[in-house]
Amino acid sequence: MGKLYVNGIIRTMAHEEDVHSSMFVEGERIIAMGEEGKLRRRFGRRILSIVDLNGKAVYPAFTDAHIHLIGYGEAIGRVDASRYTTLDELGKAFVQAEAINGLHVAEGYDETKLDRAPTKAWLNQLFPTEPALLKRTDRHTVLVNDVLFKQLGYKASTVIEGGKIGLAESGEADGFLYDAAIEPLYALQSGSMERNKASLRSAIKDLQRYGIVAAHTEDLAYHGDLTDVLQAYREVTEETGFHAHLLVHHLVLDQFIQTNPVLPATLSVGAMKVFVDGALGGRTALLGRGYSDDPTTRGIEVHSPEQLEQLVKRARSYGFTVAAHVIGDLAIERFVTVLENYPAPKGKRDRIIHATVVRPELLTRIRKLPVLIDVQPVFLLDDADFAQDRLGLNRLDWAYRLKSLADTGALLCGGSDAPISNPDVRRALYAATTGTAGNINKTNEVLSMYEALLLFTKNPHIATDTHGRKGMLLPGYDADFVIFDQDFYLLRGEAVLRNQLVETVQAGKTVFQATPVMN
């Protein structure tokens, strides 16, 4: 016995114009697509109820192909610095929030959106006797107060391979830590198994209201003992039915292999994760030449070419592919060079994550590699206030190259990098199809709406070999779908952002339903 959905615009995503008006769902599966009359005659008494879509649009449920699930769940319960426009307002909220593990944490500030930039003196005044840290929106830069700086055992002269201690003009530490210098903070913030489970539940519940029922996630190295983190994932994904595809940070890869965990159907394992550089906003993305607004630096090299080669060789020894965080053009060049020398196992794809600044010749080299590329269309919106300052006009031509990356033949998958950015897929669809934000114009790099939707529907399941039953709306596929008030294909510009999600269905069951708007 099942449900017959009628009078809709049901886009299967198998082909650009593959659309039906009705769909019969029974249990956890889609049974048939077609015209209402034919489906009524075919299934007759098996139809338990009929849902009139009244012209609404239906798509496969979304997958966020680059997220940090536990980190996102934790961020939901912390001070969201991105909500504030003045440092005073942020400070008031920060001091009122409860400490976690004795540590005061606020998430996601962007100095370009505040009336003035946060400083160590400001943070010391808020928390003179207790450890505190403020994370920049990219999470590659954090500000810590003196109490925490001393607790970490750092000095202004401390040298951090793959990171750095920020220094004031006086030569004293200014409280800012970059990339690898942040790693000791993971242990201080790590949660218990129960807290990790609570964070996963919060993240999943929140993602469902955006139509997201699956994710590719990387957070096994940051939240406590690996076996406990995996157990939290087992329990919560089986409980919710949410599918998580796990990337394995190189710091815990050996332990993961030794543990050889048995995973439920709701979990799968992907590539070894490695960071090659930092982020554009904090000037730690690795560029081929100095930043336009600070020529004295070209970013941070988290791993030298020799170290990167050894990491890739280690992954290959385990039969793993490699997923690399690369934002700057030099970071991409370094990773591509290693992949050319140590190609992925036959039939598999390595993963290029972000690929924000790509020189033209790198596109040619990527074309020859078996890779998938994690793109974050929302970065165009998030970076609009500083991208031109960081890169200059000429280098901006190399940035946010969605169409060019797609033209390499690589498989493109869409993600938000939450909690780095908001996981609302509408923002990604808007950015990918509009190509403009602030004074940045990338209209030569836009995707069609069909191509943009593929990033969050079909393509992530091709990447994880689950496309035979997920990512499209076809007979025999899982009944994972979203219902929107309007058809994205017919919307332009900001109308994409206003399209309302009506319902999220996972395995035939409603996991989110919007509250009807009262007239």
JSON list of N, CA, C and O in Angstrom, two decimals, residues 449-483:
[
{"chain": "A", "resi": 449, "resn": "MET", "atom": "N", "xyz": [20.47, 25.57, -14.50]},
{"chain": "A", "resi": 449, "resn": "MET", "atom": "CA", "xyz": [19.83, 25.10, -13.28]},
{"chain": "A", "resi": 449, "resn": "MET", "atom": "C", "xyz": [19.91, 23.58, -13.17]},
{"chain": "A", "resi": 449, "resn": "MET", "atom": "O", "xyz": [20.12, 23.04, -12.08]},
{"chain": "A", "resi": 450, "resn": "TYR", "atom": "N", "xyz": [19.78, 22.88, -14.27]},
{"chain": "A", "resi": 450, "resn": "TYR", "atom": "CA", "xyz": [19.91, 21.42, -14.25]},
{"chain": "A", "resi": 450, "resn": "TYR", "atom": "C", "xyz": [21.31, 21.03, -13.77]},
{"chain": "A", "resi": 450, "resn": "TYR", "atom": "O", "xyz": [21.45, 20.16, -12.88]},
{"chain": "A", "resi": 451, "resn": "GLU", "atom": "N", "xyz": [22.35, 21.67, -14.31]},
{"chain": "A", "resi": 451, "resn": "GLU", "atom": "CA", "xyz": [23.72, 21.36, -13.90]},
{"chain": "A", "resi": 451, "resn": "GLU", "atom": "C", "xyz": [23.94, 21.68, -12.43]},
{"chain": "A", "resi": 451, "resn": "GLU", "atom": "O", "xyz": [24.62, 20.94, -11.71]},
{"chain": "A", "resi": 452, "resn": "ALA", "atom": "N", "xyz": [23.35, 22.79, -11.97]},
{"chain": "A", "resi": 452, "resn": "ALA", "atom": "CA", "xyz": [23.50, 23.18, -10.57]},
{"chain": "A", "resi": 452, "resn": "ALA", "atom": "C", "xyz": [22.82, 22.18, -9.64]},
{"chain": "A", "resi": 452, "resn": "ALA", "atom": "O", "xyz": [23.36, 21.80, -8.60]},
{"chain": "A", "resi": 453, "resn": "LEU", "atom": "N", "xyz": [21.63, 21.73, -10.02]},
{"chain": "A", "resi": 453, "resn": "LEU", "atom": "CA", "xyz": [20.92, 20.74, -9.20]},
{"chain": "A", "resi": 453, "resn": "LEU", "atom": "C", "xyz": [21.64, 19.40, -9.17]},
{"chain": "A", "resi": 453, "resn": "LEU", "atom": "O", "xyz": [21.61, 18.69, -8.16]},
{"chain": "A", "resi": 454, "resn": "LEU", "atom": "N", "xyz": [22.30, 19.04, -10.27]},
{"chain": "A", "resi": 454, "resn": "LEU", "atom": "CA", "xyz": [23.06, 17.78, -10.30]},
{"chain": "A", "resi": 454, "resn": "LEU", "atom": "C", "xyz": [24.13, 17.75, -9.21]},
{"chain": "A", "resi": 454, "resn": "LEU", "atom": "O", "xyz": [24.44, 16.69, -8.66]},
{"chain": "A", "resi": 455, "resn": "LEU", "atom": "N", "xyz": [24.68, 18.92, -8.86]},
{"chain": "A", "resi": 455, "resn": "LEU", "atom": "CA", "xyz": [25.73, 18.99, -7.85]},
{"chain": "A", "resi": 455, "resn": "LEU", "atom": "C", "xyz": [25.26, 18.43, -6.51]},
{"chain": "A", "resi": 455, "resn": "LEU", "atom": "O", "xyz": [26.07, 17.93, -5.72]},
{"chain": "A", "resi": 456, "resn": "PHE", "atom": "N", "xyz": [23.96, 18.54, -6.24]},
{"chain": "A", "resi": 456, "resn": "PHE", "atom": "CA", "xyz": [23.42, 18.17, -4.92]},
{"chain": "A", "resi": 456, "resn": "PHE", "atom": "C", "xyz": [22.47, 16.97, -4.99]},
{"chain": "A", "resi": 456, "resn": "PHE", "atom": "O", "xyz": [21.88, 16.60, -3.97]},
{"chain": "A", "resi": 457, "resn": "THR", "atom": "N", "xyz": [22.31, 16.37, -6.17]},
{"chain": "A", "resi": 457, "resn": "THR", "atom": "CA", "xyz": [21.38, 15.24, -6.30]},
{"chain": "A", "resi": 457, "resn": "THR", "atom": "C", "xyz": [22.09, 14.01, -6.84]},
{"chain": "A", "resi": 457, "resn": "THR", "atom": "O", "xyz": [22.58, 13.17, -6.09]},
{"chain": "A", "resi": 458, "resn": "LYS", "atom": "N", "xyz": [22.22, 13.93, -8.13]},
{"chain": "A", "resi": 458, "resn": "LYS", "atom": "CA", "xyz": [22.78, 12.74, -8.78]},
{"chain": "A", "resi": 458, "resn": "LYS", "atom": "C", "xyz": [24.28, 12.59, -8.56]},
{"chain": "A", "resi": 458, "resn": "LYS", "atom": "O", "xyz": [24.78, 11.50, -8.23]},
{"chain": "A", "resi": 459, "resn": "ASN", "atom": "N", "xyz": [25.04, 13.67, -8.74]},
{"chain": "A", "resi": 459, "resn": "ASN", "atom": "CA", "xyz": [26.50, 13.56, -8.75]},
{"chain": "A", "resi": 459, "resn": "ASN", "atom": "C", "xyz": [27.12, 13.05, -7.46]},
{"chain": "A", "resi": 459, "resn": "ASN", "atom": "O", "xyz": [28.04, 12.22, -7.50]},
{"chain": "A", "resi": 460, "resn": "PRO", "atom": "N", "xyz": [26.68, 13.50, -6.26]},
{"chain": "A", "resi": 460, "resn": "PRO", "atom": "CA", "xyz": [27.29, 12.96, -5.05]},
{"chain": "A", "resi": 460, "resn": "PRO", "atom": "C", "xyz": [27.10, 11.45, -4.89]},
{"chain": "A", "resi": 460, "resn": "PRO", "atom": "O", "xyz": [27.92, 10.80, -4.24]},
{"chain": "A", "resi": 461, "resn": "HIS", "atom": "N", "xyz": [26.05, 10.92, -5.50]},
{"chain": "A", "resi": 461, "resn": "HIS", "atom": "CA", "xyz": [25.83, 9.48, -5.40]},
{"chain": "A", "resi": 461, "resn": "HIS", "atom": "C", "xyz": [26.62, 8.71, -6.45]},
{"chain": "A", "resi": 461, "resn": "HIS", "atom": "O", "xyz": [26.96, 7.54, -6.23]},
{"chain": "A", "resi": 462, "resn": "ILE", "atom": "N", "xyz": [26.94, 9.35, -7.56]},
{"chain": "A", "resi": 462, "resn": "ILE", "atom": "CA", "xyz": [27.91, 8.75, -8.48]},
{"chain": "A", "resi": 462, "resn": "ILE", "atom": "C", "xyz": [29.25, 8.63, -7.77]},
{"chain": "A", "resi": 462, "resn": "ILE", "atom": "O", "xyz": [29.96, 7.62, -7.87]},
{"chain": "A", "resi": 463, "resn": "ALA", "atom": "N", "xyz": [29.59, 9.66, -7.01]},
{"chain": "A", "resi": 463, "resn": "ALA", "atom": "CA", "xyz": [30.88, 9.69, -6.29]},
{"chain": "A", "resi": 463, "resn": "ALA", "atom": "C", "xyz": [30.99, 8.57, -5.28]},
{"chain": "A", "resi": 463, "resn": "ALA", "atom": "O", "xyz": [32.09, 8.07, -5.03]},
{"chain": "A", "resi": 464, "resn": "THR", "atom": "N", "xyz": [29.88, 8.15, -4.69]},
{"chain": "A", "resi": 464, "resn": "THR", "atom": "CA", "xyz": [29.92, 7.12, -3.64]},
{"chain": "A", "resi": 464, "resn": "THR", "atom": "C", "xyz": [29.35, 5.79, -4.10]},
{"chain": "A", "resi": 464, "resn": "THR", "atom": "O", "xyz": [29.09, 4.91, -3.28]},
{"chain": "A", "resi": 465, "resn": "ASP", "atom": "N", "xyz": [29.15, 5.64, -5.41]},
{"chain": "A", "resi": 465, "resn": "ASP", "atom": "CA", "xyz": [28.63, 4.39, -5.98]},
{"chain": "A", "resi": 465, "resn": "ASP", "atom": "C", "xyz": [27.27, 3.99, -5.41]},
{"chain": "A", "resi": 465, "resn": "ASP", "atom": "O", "xyz": [26.97, 2.81, -5.27]},
{"chain": "A", "resi": 466, "resn": "THR", "atom": "N", "xyz": [26.47, 4.99, -5.07]},
{"chain": "A", "resi": 466, "resn": "THR", "atom": "CA", "xyz": [25.10, 4.71, -4.61]},
{"chain": "A", "resi": 466, "resn": "THR", "atom": "C", "xyz": [24.07, 5.22, -5.62]},
{"chain": "A", "resi": 466, "resn": "THR", "atom": "O", "xyz": [22.88, 5.29, -5.32]},
{"chain": "A", "resi": 467, "resn": "HIS", "atom": "N", "xyz": [24.54, 5.56, -6.84]},
{"chain": "A", "resi": 467, "resn": "HIS", "atom": "CA", "xyz": [23.64, 6.16, -7.83]},
{"chain": "A", "resi": 467, "resn": "HIS", "atom": "C", "xyz": [22.69, 5.15, -8.46]},
{"chain": "A", "resi": 467, "resn": "HIS", "atom": "O", "xyz": [21.80, 5.54, -9.20]},
{"chain": "A", "resi": 468, "resn": "GLY", "atom": "N", "xyz": [22.81, 3.88, -8.14]},
{"chain": "A", "resi": 468, "resn": "GLY", "atom": "CA", "xyz": [21.86, 2.91, -8.65]},
{"chain": "A", "resi": 468, "resn": "GLY", "atom": "C", "xyz": [20.56, 2.88, -7.87]},
{"chain": "A", "resi": 468, "resn": "GLY", "atom": "O", "xyz": [19.60, 2.22, -8.27]},
{"chain": "A", "resi": 469, "resn": "ARG", "atom": "N", "xyz": [20.53, 3.62, -6.75]},
{"chain": "A", "resi": 469, "resn": "ARG", "atom": "CA", "xyz": [19.30, 3.64, -5.94]},
{"chain": "A", "resi": 469, "resn": "ARG", "atom": "C", "xyz": [19.04, 4.99, -5.28]},
{"chain": "A", "resi": 469, "resn": "ARG", "atom": "O", "xyz": [18.00, 5.18, -4.65]},
{"chain": "A", "resi": 470, "resn": "LYS", "atom": "N", "xyz": [19.97, 5.94, -5.42]},
{"chain": "A", "resi": 470, "resn": "LYS", "atom": "CA", "xyz": [19.80, 7.25, -4.82]},
{"chain": "A", "resi": 470, "resn": "LYS", "atom": "C", "xyz": [20.21, 8.34, -5.79]},
{"chain": "A", "resi": 470, "resn": "LYS", "atom": "O", "xyz": [20.97, 8.11, -6.72]},
{"chain": "A", "resi": 471, "resn": "GLY", "atom": "N", "xyz": [19.69, 9.55, -5.56]},
{"chain": "A", "resi": 471, "resn": "GLY", "atom": "CA", "xyz": [20.12, 10.70, -6.35]},
{"chain": "A", "resi": 471, "resn": "GLY", "atom": "C", "xyz": [19.26, 11.02, -7.54]},
{"chain": "A", "resi": 471, "resn": "GLY", "atom": "O", "xyz": [19.42, 12.07, -8.16]},
{"chain": "A", "resi": 472, "resn": "MET", "atom": "N", "xyz": [18.34, 10.13, -7.91]},
{"chain": "A", "resi": 472, "resn": "MET", "atom": "CA", "xyz": [17.38, 10.38, -8.97]},
{"chain": "A", "resi": 472, "resn": "MET", "atom": "C", "xyz": [16.01, 9.85, -8.54]},
{"chain": "A", "resi": 472, "resn": "MET", "atom": "O", "xyz": [15.90, 9.11, -7.58]},
{"chain": "A", "resi": 473, "resn": "LEU", "atom": "N", "xyz": [14.98, 10.27, -9.26]},
{"chain": "A", "resi": 473, "resn": "LEU", "atom": "CA", "xyz": [13.62, 9.79, -8.97]},
{"chain": "A", "resi": 473, "resn": "LEU", "atom": "C", "xyz": [13.22, 8.86, -10.11]},
{"chain": "A", "resi": 473, "resn": "LEU", "atom": "O", "xyz": [12.71, 9.28, -11.15]},
{"chain": "A", "resi": 474, "resn": "LEU", "atom": "N", "xyz": [13.47, 7.57, -9.89]},
{"chain": "A", "resi": 474, "resn": "LEU", "atom": "CA", "xyz": [13.19, 6.54, -10.89]},
{"chain": "A", "resi": 474, "resn": "LEU", "atom": "C", "xyz": [12.62, 5.31, -10.20]},
{"chain": "A", "resi": 474, "resn": "LEU", "atom": "O", "xyz": [12.87, 5.08, -9.01]},
{"chain": "A", "resi": 475, "resn": "PRO", "atom": "N", "xyz": [11.86, 4.49, -10.92]},
{"chain": "A", "resi": 475, "resn": "PRO", "atom": "CA", "xyz": [11.35, 3.25, -10.32]},
{"chain": "A", "resi": 475, "resn": "PRO", "atom": "C", "xyz": [12.48, 2.40, -9.74]},
{"chain": "A", "resi": 475, "resn": "PRO", "atom": "O", "xyz": [13.52, 2.21, -10.37]},
{"chain": "A", "resi": 476, "resn": "GLY", "atom": "N", "xyz": [12.27, 1.94, -8.50]},
{"chain": "A", "resi": 476, "resn": "GLY", "atom": "CA", "xyz": [13.26, 1.13, -7.81]},
{"chain": "A", "resi": 476, "resn": "GLY", "atom": "C", "xyz": [14.21, 1.93, -6.95]},
{"chain": "A", "resi": 476, "resn": "GLY", "atom": "O", "xyz": [14.94, 1.36, -6.13]},
{"chain": "A", "resi": 477, "resn": "TYR", "atom": "N", "xyz": [14.21, 3.24, -7.11]},
{"chain": "A", "resi": 477, "resn": "TYR", "atom": "CA", "xyz": [15.09, 4.09, -6.30]},
{"chain": "A", "resi": 477, "resn": "TYR", "atom": "C", "xyz": [14.46, 4.38, -4.93]},
{"chain": "A", "resi": 477, "resn": "TYR", "atom": "O", "xyz": [13.23, 4.29, -4.76]},
{"chain": "A", "resi": 478, "resn": "ASP", "atom": "N", "xyz": [15.32, 4.74, -3.99]},
{"chain": "A", "resi": 478, "resn": "ASP", "atom": "CA", "xyz": [14.82, 5.13, -2.67]},
{"chain": "A", "resi": 478, "resn": "ASP", "atom": "C", "xyz": [13.90, 6.35, -2.80]},
{"chain": "A", "resi": 478, "resn": "ASP", "atom": "O", "xyz": [14.16, 7.25, -3.59]},
{"chain": "A", "resi": 479, "resn": "ALA", "atom": "N", "xyz": [12.85, 6.36, -2.01]},
{"chain": "A", "resi": 479, "resn": "ALA", "atom": "CA", "xyz": [11.89, 7.47, -2.03]},
{"chain": "A", "resi": 479, "resn": "ALA", "atom": "C", "xyz": [12.42, 8.60, -1.16]},
{"chain": "A", "resi": 479, "resn": "ALA", "atom": "O", "xyz": [11.88, 8.92, -0.11]},
{"chain": "A", "resi": 480, "resn": "ASP", "atom": "N", "xyz": [13.51, 9.20, -1.63]},
{"chain": "A", "resi": 480, "resn": "ASP", "atom": "CA", "xyz": [14.12, 10.37, -0.99]},
{"chain": "A", "resi": 480, "resn": "ASP", "atom": "C", "xyz": [13.87, 11.55, -1.91]},
{"chain": "A", "resi": 480, "resn": "ASP", "atom": "O", "xyz": [14.46, 11.62, -3.01]},
{"chain": "A", "resi": 481, "resn": "PHE", "atom": "N", "xyz": [13.02, 12.47, -1.51]},
{"chain": "A", "resi": 481, "resn": "PHE", "atom": "CA", "xyz": [12.73, 13.59, -2.39]},
{"chain": "A", "resi": 481, "resn": "PHE", "atom": "C", "xyz": [12.31, 14.82, -1.61]},
{"chain": "A", "resi": 481, "resn": "PHE", "atom": "O", "xyz": [11.99, 14.74, -0.42]},
{"chain": "A", "resi": 482, "resn": "VAL", "atom": "N", "xyz": [12.36, 15.96, -2.31]},
{"chain": "A", "resi": 482, "resn": "VAL", "atom": "CA", "xyz": [11.96, 17.23, -1.73]},
{"chain": "A", "resi": 482, "resn": "VAL", "atom": "C", "xyz": [10.87, 17.84, -2.59]},
{"chain": "A", "resi": 482, "resn": "VAL", "atom": "O", "xyz": [10.85, 17.68, -3.81]},
{"chain": "A", "resi": 483, "resn": "ILE", "atom": "N", "xyz": [9.97, 18.55, -1.93]},
{"chain": "A", "resi": 483, "resn": "ILE", "atom": "CA", "xyz": [8.88, 19.25, -2.62]},
{"chain": "A", "resi": 483, "resn": "ILE", "atom": "C", "xyz": [9.04, 20.74, -2.39]},
{"chain": "A", "resi": 483, "resn": "ILE", "atom": "O", "xyz": [9.08, 21.19, -1.23]}
]
